[in-house]
Coordinates of C-alpha atoms in Angstrom, one line a residue:
Chain E
M3 CA 95.8 138.9 130.4
T4 CA 94.9 135.5 131.7
R5 CA 95.0 135.2 135.4
P6 CA 97.7 132.7 136.7
I7 CA 96.3 129.6 138.3
L8 CA 99.2 129.6 140.8
E9 CA 101.0 132.6 142.1
V10 CA 104.1 132.1 144.3
D11 CA 105.5 135.2 146.0
A12 CA 108.7 135.5 148.0
L13 CA 108.3 131.9 149.2
E14 CA 110.7 130.8 151.9
R15 CA 111.0 127.6 153.8
R16 CA 113.6 127.1 156.5
F17 CA 114.4 123.9 158.3
D18 CA 116.0 123.8 161.8
V19 CA 119.0 121.4 161.5
S20 CA 120.5 122.3 164.8
A21 CA 122.0 119.7 167.1
P22 CA 119.8 118.6 170.0
W23 CA 119.6 121.3 172.7
L24 CA 121.7 119.5 175.2
N25 CA 124.6 119.2 172.7
R26 CA 124.1 122.8 171.8
L27 CA 124.4 123.6 175.5
L28 CA 127.4 121.4 176.3
E29 CA 129.3 122.0 173.0
R30 CA 128.3 125.6 172.6
K31 CA 127.0 124.9 169.1
P32 CA 124.8 127.6 167.6
R33 CA 121.4 127.0 166.1
R34 CA 121.6 126.1 162.4
T35 CA 119.0 126.8 159.8
L36 CA 118.8 125.4 156.3
R37 CA 117.1 127.6 153.8
A38 CA 115.7 125.0 151.5
V39 CA 113.6 127.6 149.6
D40 CA 114.9 131.2 149.8
G41 CA 112.7 133.8 148.2
V42 CA 111.2 132.1 145.3
D43 CA 108.5 133.6 143.0
F44 CA 106.8 132.4 139.9
D45 CA 103.4 132.2 138.3
I46 CA 101.8 129.5 136.2
L47 CA 99.2 130.1 133.6
P48 CA 96.3 127.7 133.3
G49 CA 97.0 124.9 130.8
Q50 CA 100.7 125.5 130.9
T51 CA 103.6 123.5 132.3
L52 CA 106.2 125.2 134.4
A53 CA 109.3 123.2 135.1
L54 CA 111.6 123.6 138.1
V55 CA 115.0 122.2 137.2
G56 CA 118.2 121.9 139.3
E57 CA 120.5 119.6 141.0
S58 CA 119.9 117.6 144.3
G59 CA 119.3 119.9 147.2
C60 CA 118.3 123.0 145.2
G61 CA 114.9 123.0 146.8
K62 CA 112.7 121.9 143.9
S63 CA 111.0 119.1 145.8
T64 CA 110.5 121.3 148.8
I65 CA 108.6 123.7 146.6
A66 CA 106.4 120.8 145.4
K67 CA 105.6 120.0 149.0
L68 CA 104.9 123.7 149.8
V69 CA 102.6 124.1 146.9
T70 CA 100.6 121.0 147.8
G71 CA 100.5 122.0 151.5
L72 CA 102.6 119.1 152.7
H73 CA 105.0 121.7 154.2
A74 CA 103.9 125.1 155.6
P75 CA 105.9 128.0 154.2
S76 CA 108.1 129.9 156.7
D77 CA 107.5 133.1 154.8
G78 CA 106.0 134.3 151.6
K79 CA 102.7 133.5 149.8
I80 CA 101.3 130.8 147.7
R81 CA 98.0 131.7 146.0
F82 CA 96.1 129.0 144.2
N83 CA 93.3 130.5 142.1
G84 CA 91.1 127.5 142.0
D85 CA 89.4 125.0 144.1
P86 CA 92.1 123.5 146.4
T87 CA 90.6 120.0 145.9
K88 CA 91.5 120.3 142.2
M89 CA 95.1 119.9 143.0
Q90 CA 96.8 116.5 142.9
M91 CA 100.4 115.2 143.1
I92 CA 102.3 112.5 141.3
F93 CA 105.4 111.3 143.2
Q94 CA 108.7 110.1 142.0
D95 CA 108.8 106.6 143.4
P96 CA 106.0 104.4 142.0
F97 CA 107.0 101.7 144.5
A98 CA 106.6 103.9 147.6
S99 CA 103.6 105.9 146.6
L100 CA 101.1 103.0 146.2
N101 CA 99.8 101.1 149.2
P102 CA 101.0 97.5 148.6
R103 CA 98.1 96.0 150.6
W104 CA 95.4 97.8 148.5
R105 CA 94.1 96.6 145.2
V106 CA 94.5 99.0 142.4
G107 CA 90.8 99.6 142.2
R108 CA 90.7 100.9 145.8
I109 CA 93.9 103.0 145.3
V110 CA 92.4 104.8 142.2
A111 CA 89.0 105.2 143.9
E112 CA 90.3 106.8 147.1
P113 CA 90.2 110.4 145.8
L114 CA 86.8 109.7 144.4
R115 CA 85.5 108.5 147.8
T116 CA 87.1 111.4 149.6
L117 CA 86.2 114.2 147.3
F118 CA 82.8 112.9 146.1
P119 CA 81.3 111.0 149.1
D120 CA 78.0 110.5 147.3
T121 CA 79.6 108.1 144.7
T122 CA 78.0 104.7 144.7
D123 CA 80.1 101.6 144.5
A124 CA 78.9 100.9 141.0
Q125 CA 79.7 104.5 139.9
A126 CA 83.2 104.2 141.5
E127 CA 83.9 101.0 139.7
A128 CA 82.8 102.3 136.4
R129 CA 84.9 105.5 136.9
V130 CA 88.0 103.5 137.9
G131 CA 87.7 101.3 134.8
E132 CA 87.4 104.4 132.7
L133 CA 90.5 106.0 134.3
L134 CA 92.6 102.9 133.9
K135 CA 91.7 102.9 130.2
T136 CA 92.6 106.5 130.0
V137 CA 96.1 105.8 131.2
G138 CA 96.5 102.8 129.0
L139 CA 95.7 100.0 131.4
S140 CA 92.8 97.6 131.4
P141 CA 89.7 97.9 133.7
A142 CA 90.4 94.3 134.8
D143 CA 93.7 95.6 136.4
A144 CA 91.6 97.1 139.2
A145 CA 91.5 93.7 140.9
K146 CA 95.3 93.4 141.0
Y147 CA 97.8 94.5 143.6
P148 CA 100.6 97.0 142.9
H149 CA 103.4 94.4 143.0
E150 CA 101.9 92.8 139.9
F151 CA 102.9 95.8 137.8
S152 CA 106.2 97.2 136.4
G153 CA 107.5 100.6 137.3
G154 CA 106.0 102.3 134.3
Q155 CA 102.6 100.7 134.9
R156 CA 102.7 101.7 138.5
Q157 CA 103.4 105.3 137.5
R158 CA 100.3 105.0 135.2
I159 CA 98.3 103.9 138.3
S160 CA 99.6 107.0 140.2
I161 CA 98.4 109.2 137.3
A162 CA 95.0 107.5 137.2
R163 CA 94.7 108.1 140.9
A164 CA 95.6 111.7 140.5
L165 CA 93.0 112.1 137.7
A166 CA 90.3 110.5 139.8
G167 CA 89.9 113.8 141.7
E168 CA 89.2 115.6 138.4
P169 CA 92.1 117.9 139.0
E170 CA 93.0 121.1 137.2
F171 CA 96.5 121.3 138.5
L172 CA 99.0 118.5 138.9
V173 CA 102.3 118.7 140.8
C174 CA 104.7 116.1 139.3
D175 CA 107.8 115.5 141.3
E176 CA 110.3 113.7 139.1
P177 CA 107.5 111.5 137.7
T178 CA 109.8 109.6 135.3
S179 CA 113.2 109.6 136.9
A180 CA 112.8 106.1 138.4
L181 CA 111.8 104.7 134.9
D182 CA 113.8 103.3 132.0
V183 CA 114.0 105.6 129.0
S184 CA 111.6 103.7 126.8
V185 CA 109.0 103.6 129.6
Q186 CA 109.7 107.2 130.4
A187 CA 108.8 108.1 126.8
Q188 CA 105.4 106.3 127.3
V189 CA 104.7 108.1 130.5
L190 CA 105.7 111.6 129.1
N191 CA 103.6 111.0 126.0
L192 CA 100.6 110.1 128.2
M193 CA 101.1 113.2 130.4
K194 CA 101.2 115.4 127.3
R195 CA 98.1 113.8 125.8
L196 CA 96.2 114.2 129.1
Q197 CA 97.2 117.9 129.3
R198 CA 95.9 118.5 125.8
E199 CA 92.6 116.6 126.3
M200 CA 91.8 117.9 129.8
G201 CA 93.5 121.3 129.9
L202 CA 95.6 120.4 132.9
T203 CA 98.3 122.7 134.3
Y204 CA 101.5 121.1 135.5
L205 CA 104.2 122.1 137.9
F206 CA 106.8 119.7 136.6
I207 CA 109.9 119.0 138.7
S208 CA 112.9 117.3 137.2
H209 CA 116.7 117.2 137.1
D210 CA 116.7 116.2 133.5
L211 CA 116.9 119.1 131.1
S212 CA 116.1 117.1 128.0
V213 CA 112.9 115.9 129.7
V214 CA 112.1 119.4 130.8
R215 CA 112.6 120.8 127.3
H216 CA 110.1 118.3 125.9
M217 CA 107.5 119.0 128.6
A218 CA 107.6 122.6 129.7
D219 CA 106.4 125.9 128.4
V220 CA 108.4 127.8 131.0
I221 CA 111.5 126.7 132.8
A222 CA 112.8 128.0 136.1
V223 CA 116.4 127.0 136.9
M224 CA 117.1 126.7 140.7
Y225 CA 120.4 126.8 142.6
L226 CA 120.6 126.6 146.3
G227 CA 117.0 127.5 147.1
R228 CA 116.6 130.3 144.6
I229 CA 115.4 130.7 141.0
V230 CA 118.4 132.0 139.1
E231 CA 116.8 132.1 135.8
I232 CA 113.3 131.8 134.4
Q233 CA 112.4 131.8 130.7
P234 CA 110.1 130.3 128.1
T235 CA 111.6 126.9 127.1
A236 CA 112.7 127.9 123.6
D237 CA 114.4 131.1 124.8
L238 CA 116.1 129.4 127.6
F239 CA 117.7 126.8 125.3
A240 CA 118.5 129.4 122.6
N241 CA 119.7 132.1 124.9
P242 CA 120.6 130.9 128.4
L243 CA 121.4 134.0 130.5
H244 CA 122.7 132.7 133.8
P245 CA 126.2 131.1 133.9
Y246 CA 124.8 128.2 135.9
T247 CA 122.1 127.5 133.3
R248 CA 124.9 127.5 130.6
M249 CA 126.9 125.1 132.7
L250 CA 123.9 122.8 133.1
L251 CA 123.2 122.8 129.4
D252 CA 126.8 122.1 128.7
T253 CA 126.9 119.1 131.0
I254 CA 124.1 117.2 129.1
P255 CA 125.7 114.6 126.9
D256 CA 124.7 115.3 123.3
L257 CA 123.6 112.2 121.5
E258 CA 123.9 113.9 118.1
A259 CA 127.6 114.6 118.6
P260 CA 129.0 111.5 120.4
K261 CA 132.5 111.4 121.9
R262 CA 132.7 115.1 122.5
D263 CA 135.5 116.1 124.8
R264 CA 134.6 118.9 127.2
A265 CA 136.1 120.6 130.2
P266 CA 133.5 119.9 132.8
M267 CA 132.5 122.6 135.2
G268 CA 134.6 122.3 138.4
G269 CA 133.3 122.4 141.9
E270 CA 130.1 121.2 143.6
V271 CA 126.9 122.6 145.0
P272 CA 127.9 124.0 148.4
S273 CA 126.1 123.0 151.6
P274 CA 122.8 125.0 151.9
V275 CA 123.5 125.2 155.7
S276 CA 126.4 127.5 155.1
P277 CA 126.0 129.0 151.6
P278 CA 128.7 131.3 150.1
S279 CA 128.3 135.0 150.5
G280 CA 126.6 137.2 147.9
C281 CA 125.6 135.2 144.9
T282 CA 125.8 131.6 146.1
F283 CA 127.1 130.5 142.7
H284 CA 130.1 132.8 142.7
P285 CA 132.8 130.2 143.8
R286 CA 132.0 128.1 140.7
C287 CA 131.2 131.0 138.3
P288 CA 133.7 131.9 135.5
L289 CA 132.2 135.4 135.2
S290 CA 132.2 136.3 138.9
F291 CA 133.7 139.6 140.1
D292 CA 133.9 141.5 143.4
R293 CA 130.3 142.5 143.5
C294 CA 129.1 138.9 143.3
K295 CA 130.9 138.0 146.5
R296 CA 129.3 140.9 148.4
E297 CA 125.9 141.3 147.1
L298 CA 123.0 138.9 146.3
P299 CA 121.7 139.5 142.8
K300 CA 118.0 139.6 142.4
R301 CA 115.7 139.2 139.5
T302 CA 114.8 142.8 139.4
P303 CA 112.5 144.4 136.7
D304 CA 115.3 146.5 135.2
V305 CA 117.4 143.4 134.4
H306 CA 116.3 141.3 131.5
D307 CA 112.6 141.6 132.5
R308 CA 113.2 139.7 135.7
R309 CA 114.4 136.7 133.8
V310 CA 117.8 136.3 135.5
A311 CA 119.5 136.9 138.8
C312 CA 123.1 137.6 137.8
F313 CA 125.2 140.8 137.8
A314 CA 127.4 139.7 134.9
A315 CA 124.3 138.9 132.8
A316 CA 122.8 142.2 133.7
E317 CA 125.9 143.9 132.3
G318 CA 125.6 141.8 129.1
K319 CA 128.6 139.6 129.8
T320 CA 128.1 136.1 128.6
D321 CA 131.6 134.7 128.0
V322 CA 134.7 134.4 130.0
Chain U
M217 CA 145.5 91.7 115.9
T218 CA 146.9 92.4 119.4
Q219 CA 145.4 90.4 122.2
P220 CA 142.4 92.1 123.8
V221 CA 142.5 92.8 127.5
L222 CA 139.1 91.2 128.0
D223 CA 137.7 88.5 125.7
V224 CA 134.3 87.1 126.6
Q225 CA 133.2 84.2 124.4
G226 CA 129.6 82.9 124.5
L227 CA 129.0 83.8 128.1
R228 CA 125.9 82.3 129.6
V229 CA 124.7 83.0 133.2
E230 CA 121.9 80.9 134.7
F231 CA 119.9 81.0 137.8
P232 CA 118.3 77.7 138.8
T233 CA 115.0 78.3 140.5
R234 CA 112.1 76.1 141.7
H235 CA 110.2 77.0 138.6
G236 CA 113.0 76.1 136.1
T237 CA 116.2 77.7 135.1
L238 CA 116.3 81.4 134.2
T239 CA 118.9 82.6 131.7
A240 CA 120.0 86.1 132.8
V241 CA 122.9 86.3 130.3
D242 CA 122.6 84.4 127.1
D243 CA 125.5 83.9 124.7
I244 CA 127.3 87.2 125.1
S245 CA 130.6 87.6 123.2
L246 CA 132.6 90.8 123.4
T247 CA 136.2 92.1 123.6
I248 CA 137.8 95.2 125.1
G249 CA 141.3 96.3 124.0
R250 CA 143.9 98.3 125.9
G251 CA 142.9 101.9 126.5
E252 CA 139.4 101.2 125.2
I253 CA 136.1 102.0 126.9
L254 CA 133.3 99.6 126.0
G255 CA 129.8 100.8 127.0
V256 CA 127.3 98.2 128.0
V257 CA 123.8 99.7 127.8
G258 CA 120.4 98.4 128.4
E259 CA 117.2 98.8 130.5
S260 CA 116.7 97.3 134.0
G261 CA 116.8 93.6 133.8
A262 CA 118.7 93.4 130.5
G263 CA 121.6 91.5 132.1
K264 CA 124.2 94.2 131.8
S265 CA 125.2 94.3 135.5
M266 CA 125.0 90.5 135.6
T267 CA 127.6 90.3 132.8
G268 CA 129.9 92.6 134.8
M269 CA 129.4 90.5 137.9
A270 CA 130.1 87.3 136.0
I271 CA 133.4 88.8 134.8
L272 CA 134.3 89.8 138.3
G273 CA 133.4 86.3 139.6
L274 CA 130.9 87.9 142.0
L275 CA 127.7 86.1 140.9
E276 CA 125.4 85.5 143.8
P277 CA 124.7 81.8 144.2
P278 CA 122.7 80.0 142.9
G279 CA 123.7 82.1 139.8
R280 CA 126.4 80.4 137.8
I281 CA 128.3 80.6 134.6
A282 CA 126.7 77.8 132.6
A283 CA 128.7 78.2 129.4
G284 CA 131.4 80.3 127.7
K285 CA 134.8 81.6 128.5
I286 CA 136.2 84.7 130.0
L287 CA 139.8 85.6 129.2
L288 CA 141.8 88.3 130.8
S289 CA 144.9 89.1 128.6
G290 CA 144.7 85.5 127.4
D291 CA 144.3 83.9 130.8
R292 CA 141.0 82.1 131.6
I293 CA 139.5 83.5 134.7
D294 CA 136.1 81.9 134.7
T295 CA 137.5 78.6 135.9
L296 CA 139.5 79.9 138.8
T297 CA 138.9 78.9 142.4
E298 CA 137.6 81.6 144.8
Q299 CA 141.1 81.9 146.2
Q300 CA 142.7 82.4 142.8
L301 CA 140.0 84.9 142.0
Q302 CA 140.9 87.0 145.0
A303 CA 144.3 87.5 143.5
V304 CA 142.8 88.7 140.2
R305 CA 140.1 90.9 141.6
G306 CA 141.5 94.2 142.8
R307 CA 144.9 93.5 141.3
R308 CA 144.1 92.8 137.7
I309 CA 140.5 93.9 137.6
G310 CA 139.2 96.9 139.4
A311 CA 135.6 97.6 140.2
I312 CA 133.5 100.7 140.6
F313 CA 129.9 100.5 141.7
Q314 CA 127.0 102.8 141.7
D315 CA 126.8 103.8 145.3
P316 CA 130.1 105.2 146.6
L317 CA 128.8 105.1 150.1
T318 CA 128.4 101.4 150.2
S319 CA 131.7 100.8 148.5
L320 CA 133.6 102.5 151.3
N321 CA 133.9 101.4 154.9
P322 CA 132.3 104.2 157.0
L323 CA 134.5 103.3 160.0
F324 CA 137.9 103.8 158.5
K325 CA 139.6 106.9 157.2
V326 CA 139.7 107.0 153.4
G327 CA 143.6 107.2 153.5
D328 CA 143.7 104.0 155.6
Q329 CA 141.4 102.2 153.2
L330 CA 143.7 103.2 150.3
V331 CA 146.8 102.2 152.1
E332 CA 145.4 98.8 153.1
T333 CA 144.3 98.1 149.5
I334 CA 147.7 99.2 148.1
R335 CA 149.6 97.0 150.6
L336 CA 147.4 94.1 149.9
H337 CA 148.3 94.1 146.2
T338 CA 151.9 95.5 146.2
P339 CA 154.9 94.9 148.5
M340 CA 155.1 98.5 149.8
T341 CA 155.9 99.8 153.3
R342 CA 153.2 101.8 155.1
A343 CA 155.0 105.1 154.4
Q344 CA 155.4 104.2 150.7
A345 CA 151.8 103.2 150.5
R346 CA 150.7 106.4 152.1
R347 CA 152.7 108.4 149.5
R348 CA 151.1 106.4 146.8
A349 CA 147.6 107.0 148.3
I350 CA 148.3 110.7 148.2
E351 CA 149.4 110.5 144.5
L352 CA 146.3 108.5 143.6
M353 CA 144.0 111.0 145.4
Q354 CA 145.6 113.8 143.5
E355 CA 145.3 111.9 140.3
V356 CA 141.5 111.5 140.7
G357 CA 141.2 115.2 141.4
I358 CA 140.6 115.5 145.2
P359 CA 141.7 119.0 146.4
A360 CA 143.8 119.5 149.5
V361 CA 144.7 115.8 149.7
E362 CA 147.1 116.2 152.7
E363 CA 144.2 117.4 154.8
R364 CA 141.5 115.1 153.4
I365 CA 143.4 111.8 153.5
D366 CA 142.5 111.4 157.2
N367 CA 138.8 112.2 156.7
Y368 CA 136.1 109.6 157.0
P369 CA 133.8 108.8 154.0
H370 CA 130.9 110.7 155.4
Q371 CA 132.9 113.9 155.3
F372 CA 133.1 113.8 151.5
S373 CA 130.4 114.7 149.0
G374 CA 129.0 112.1 146.6
G375 CA 131.2 113.1 143.8
M376 CA 134.3 113.1 145.9
R377 CA 133.4 109.7 147.4
Q378 CA 133.1 108.3 143.9
R379 CA 136.6 109.7 143.1
I380 CA 137.9 107.9 146.1
V381 CA 136.3 104.7 144.9
I382 CA 138.0 105.2 141.5
A383 CA 141.3 105.7 143.3
L384 CA 140.7 102.4 145.2
A385 CA 140.1 100.7 141.9
L386 CA 143.3 102.1 140.6
C387 CA 145.5 101.0 143.6
A388 CA 147.0 98.0 141.9
E389 CA 147.0 99.5 138.4
P390 CA 144.6 96.9 137.0
E391 CA 144.4 96.0 133.3
L392 CA 140.6 96.2 133.4
I393 CA 138.1 98.3 135.3
I394 CA 134.5 97.3 135.5
A395 CA 132.4 100.4 136.3
D396 CA 128.8 99.6 137.0
E397 CA 126.6 102.7 136.8
P398 CA 129.4 104.8 138.3
T399 CA 127.6 108.1 137.7
T400 CA 123.9 107.2 138.3
A401 CA 123.8 108.4 141.9
L402 CA 125.4 111.7 141.0
D403 CA 124.1 115.1 139.8
V404 CA 124.6 116.0 136.1
S405 CA 127.5 118.4 136.7
I406 CA 129.3 115.9 138.9
Q407 CA 128.5 113.1 136.4
A408 CA 130.4 115.0 133.7
Q409 CA 133.4 115.4 136.0
I410 CA 133.5 111.7 136.7
T411 CA 133.1 110.6 133.1
A412 CA 135.9 113.0 132.1
L413 CA 138.1 111.5 134.8
L414 CA 137.4 107.9 133.7
K415 CA 138.2 108.9 130.1
R416 CA 141.5 110.6 131.1
L417 CA 142.6 107.6 133.2
C418 CA 141.8 105.1 130.5
R419 CA 143.7 107.1 128.0
E420 CA 146.8 107.8 130.1
R421 CA 147.1 104.4 131.7
G422 CA 145.9 102.2 128.8
T423 CA 143.4 100.6 131.2
A424 CA 140.5 98.8 129.5
V425 CA 137.1 99.9 130.9
M426 CA 133.7 98.2 130.8
L427 CA 131.2 100.9 131.5
V428 CA 127.8 99.5 132.4
T429 CA 125.0 102.0 132.4
H430 CA 121.4 102.6 131.5
D431 CA 122.2 106.1 130.3
M432 CA 122.8 106.4 126.6
G433 CA 124.0 110.0 127.2
V434 CA 126.9 108.8 129.3
I435 CA 127.7 106.1 126.8
A436 CA 127.7 108.6 123.9
E437 CA 130.0 110.9 125.8
T438 CA 132.5 108.3 127.1
A439 CA 132.6 105.0 125.2
D440 CA 134.5 104.0 122.1
R441 CA 132.3 101.1 121.4
V442 CA 128.8 100.1 122.6
A443 CA 127.1 96.8 123.4
V444 CA 123.3 97.1 123.6
M445 CA 121.7 94.4 125.7
Y446 CA 118.1 93.2 125.6
A447 CA 116.6 90.4 127.7
G448 CA 120.0 89.0 128.5
R449 CA 121.2 88.9 124.9
L450 CA 123.3 91.2 122.8
A451 CA 121.1 93.3 120.5
E452 CA 123.8 95.3 118.8
L453 CA 127.5 95.9 119.1
G454 CA 129.5 98.6 117.3
T455 CA 131.4 101.8 117.5
V456 CA 129.6 104.6 119.4
E457 CA 129.2 106.7 116.3
D458 CA 127.4 103.8 114.5
V459 CA 125.2 102.7 117.3
V460 CA 124.2 106.2 118.4
R461 CA 123.8 107.8 115.0
R462 CA 123.0 104.8 112.7
P463 CA 121.4 102.1 114.9
Q464 CA 120.6 98.9 113.0
H465 CA 118.6 97.0 115.5
P466 CA 114.9 98.1 115.9
Y467 CA 115.3 98.0 119.6
T468 CA 118.3 100.4 119.5
V469 CA 116.4 102.6 117.1
G470 CA 113.4 102.7 119.5
L471 CA 115.6 103.3 122.5
M472 CA 117.4 106.2 120.8
G473 CA 114.1 107.7 119.6
S474 CA 112.6 107.6 123.1
I475 CA 115.2 109.9 124.5
P476 CA 113.9 113.5 124.4
S477 CA 116.1 115.5 121.9
L478 CA 117.9 118.7 122.8
R479 CA 117.8 119.9 119.2
R480 CA 114.7 118.7 117.5
D481 CA 111.2 119.7 118.6
E482 CA 109.0 116.6 118.8
S483 CA 105.3 116.9 119.8
E484 CA 105.5 113.2 120.7
L485 CA 108.4 111.0 121.7
Q486 CA 108.8 107.7 119.8
M487 CA 107.7 104.9 122.0
I488 CA 108.4 101.2 122.0
P489 CA 105.1 99.5 122.8
G490 CA 105.1 97.1 125.8
A491 CA 107.9 96.3 128.1
M492 CA 111.0 94.1 128.2
P493 CA 109.9 90.5 128.9
R494 CA 110.7 89.0 132.3
L495 CA 113.3 86.2 132.4
N496 CA 110.7 83.5 132.9
S497 CA 108.8 84.5 129.8
I498 CA 111.3 85.3 127.1
P499 CA 109.5 84.9 123.7
S500 CA 110.8 82.3 121.2
G501 CA 113.1 83.5 118.4
C502 CA 114.2 87.1 118.7
A503 CA 113.4 88.3 122.3
F504 CA 112.3 91.6 120.8
N505 CA 109.9 90.3 118.2
P506 CA 106.5 90.9 120.0
R507 CA 107.4 94.6 120.3
C508 CA 109.0 95.0 116.8
A509 CA 107.0 96.6 114.0
Q510 CA 109.1 94.9 111.4
A511 CA 109.0 91.3 112.8
G512 CA 108.5 88.5 110.2
P513 CA 107.8 84.8 110.7
K514 CA 111.5 83.9 111.1
C515 CA 111.8 86.4 114.0
S516 CA 109.5 84.4 116.2
R517 CA 111.2 81.1 115.2
D518 CA 115.0 81.5 115.3
I519 CA 117.2 83.5 117.6
P520 CA 119.4 86.0 115.8
R521 CA 122.9 86.1 117.2
I522 CA 126.1 88.1 116.8
H523 CA 129.6 87.2 117.8
G524 CA 131.3 90.4 116.8
E525 CA 130.1 93.8 115.6
G526 CA 126.6 94.1 114.1
A527 CA 123.0 93.9 115.0
A528 CA 121.3 90.7 116.2
C529 CA 118.3 91.1 114.0
W530 CA 117.2 89.0 111.0
L531 CA 116.5 92.2 109.0
A532 CA 120.1 93.3 109.4
L533 CA 121.6 89.8 109.2
E534 CA 119.8 88.7 106.1
G535 CA 118.4 91.9 104.7
A536 CA 114.8 90.5 104.8
T537 CA 112.8 88.1 106.9
A538 CA 112.4 84.7 105.4

C-alpha cells in the first residue's frame, strides 16, 4: 500500500477563551476552553485531494493552520512524510494574502529566494515569468502591483507563489470562496490541471459541497471540531451515512430541480465553548436516542470501517 | 393585467467622475407582482445592488438616477423628495441587507428596535407595539420570544439576527421587500432556513420581493422569475425554470455551466474566458461580446436590449447575427 503523505492522529487544539484573570477573580468566572479541533484523524495519499467540509466554526481552518505549523497542536500528532519545505498554503482572501507594497514579481519570487538562496536574479526572473504563465498570467505582470489585478487574478498570483517553492503538498483554505462563480471555475480548473501535471497533493478546505464534490477524492465532514464522517467522494454522495452529512446535502439548492420546497433542518451549530453532551449533533438530529445524549460516538473499526461516528448509523438506521 | 407592485422602466444610474460619467445601471426594465419573488443575479459589479439601492432611493451621491421611472403600485417614487421618501422607505418598501450585525443597533435591545420601528410607521401605543413585536418575532421563527425580546443583538446568532432584520422589514407590512444578499453571510443550513422563511412570508402576505444575490442556487430555490445582470445591463429575464434549465443568453449559459454540478461528473468545469469589464471600459455593442464564442459583427456594433422577458442577445433576438 502507498504510504500516506500526511498522517493526522488524534489531533487536538484547544484555545483559552477565559475572561482576563482579574475578572475571573472578581466575578468568580471559571476558566473556559474552546476545543476548536477535538480528536481528528485522517490520512492523505500522495497525489490525492482530501477535502474538509463543514460550517463556520467547525474547526476546518484551524486544521489547516495546524498542518502548516501556524498553530501548535495541543495534543495528538501530525506526521508529514516529506520535506517540510515542500508544503505551501493558499489562503482564502486574495486581497489580504498579498503584500500591497510589493510588485508581483517579488511576491512570487519570495519562496524561491527563501528556499533556494543560490538563485541568481536572472534565474529568479525567468522562473517567475514561467510560473506566471503556468497560472494563466503574463510574465509582464511581474512588474505590476496586486491592486492592479481582479480577485481571480490575485488568487492565480497566490497559486504561482505557492508553486515557486516546488511543493508536493498544498493546503488550500477556501481558495475560491471570495470569487465569483465564473472566476471560481477558472481557478478550480487551474488547480486540477496543476495537480495532474505536477502530481500535487491537496488538503482542500471548503464550506461548499458542490465545489468539494468536483475537487476531492475523499471528503471528511466536520461538526464542532470532529470528523463525523469520512468517505470517498462518490460514496459520500451516493450513500451519506451521518445524519449531519445528509442534512448538509439536503440544504444545497439543486439547480437541476428549481423551486423545490423543502423543510429545512432546524437549529444551529451550538457554541463550541459549551458543546452539548454526548454526540454534539444530538439536539439537531432526527435519529437521536438516549445513548446519543450520554455517550460520544467514535469512528471505531467495527462500525462502517471507521467511516462514520454515529450510533444510529452503526445500527443501520438511516431514516426517521 | 393587474398592476404590478414594482414597475421599473428604463432605469439608468450614473456616477459622474473626474474621468467621465460611469453608467452603473443601464436601461433596466422589470416588474414584480404581488406575492412574487424576483431574483436579480449577477457577479460582483454587475449593478444588481445598485438597482436595489436606486429603488430604495439610497444611492450614494454623486450617484444619481439619470433616466427611467420607478413606480410602486402605480405611484412614481423616483421623483420624491428625501422627506417624502422617508415615508415610503420602511412603510411601503422594506429592506434586508447582507450583514445583519450592521443593520441592527448594537446599543439597543432588539425588542426596543422593533417597537420604535412599529411606532414610527403605525399609530400604536407602546404596549400594543410590544405585542406586535412579539408576534413578528414569533412569525420569523425566533424561539422563546418572551425571554429574547429584551436581548441585545450580540446575544443572537447570525441566523437569528437576520430573522430579526426580516421582522424589522415587516413592521409596517410593506408592499415590497428588497433583500440584498440576505443569506450570503450565513452558513448553508441557516441559509436554507432563511430562504424558506422569505418564501413563506411572501406567499402568506402577498409581499413582492426583490431578491438580489450572486448565488444561482439561492435563486433557483427561492425565486419565481429571474433577472440576470451583466455590466449594468439586463442579460436575460424569465421564469426560474427557463433561465436555470434553458438559458438563452451565452452569458447565462456560461454562468450556469461554471457551477460545479451535484449530479454530473465533469472532469473540467465550463469557463467563461476573461472577466466582466470595468464600468469605465464597457465594450461597444453587447457588453459580453469580447467573451462570447458566438459573437458576430452586429454584436460589437449595436446594444441588444430587452424590456420584458427574453435574452438581450442578437442571436436570441434575431436568430442569427447580421
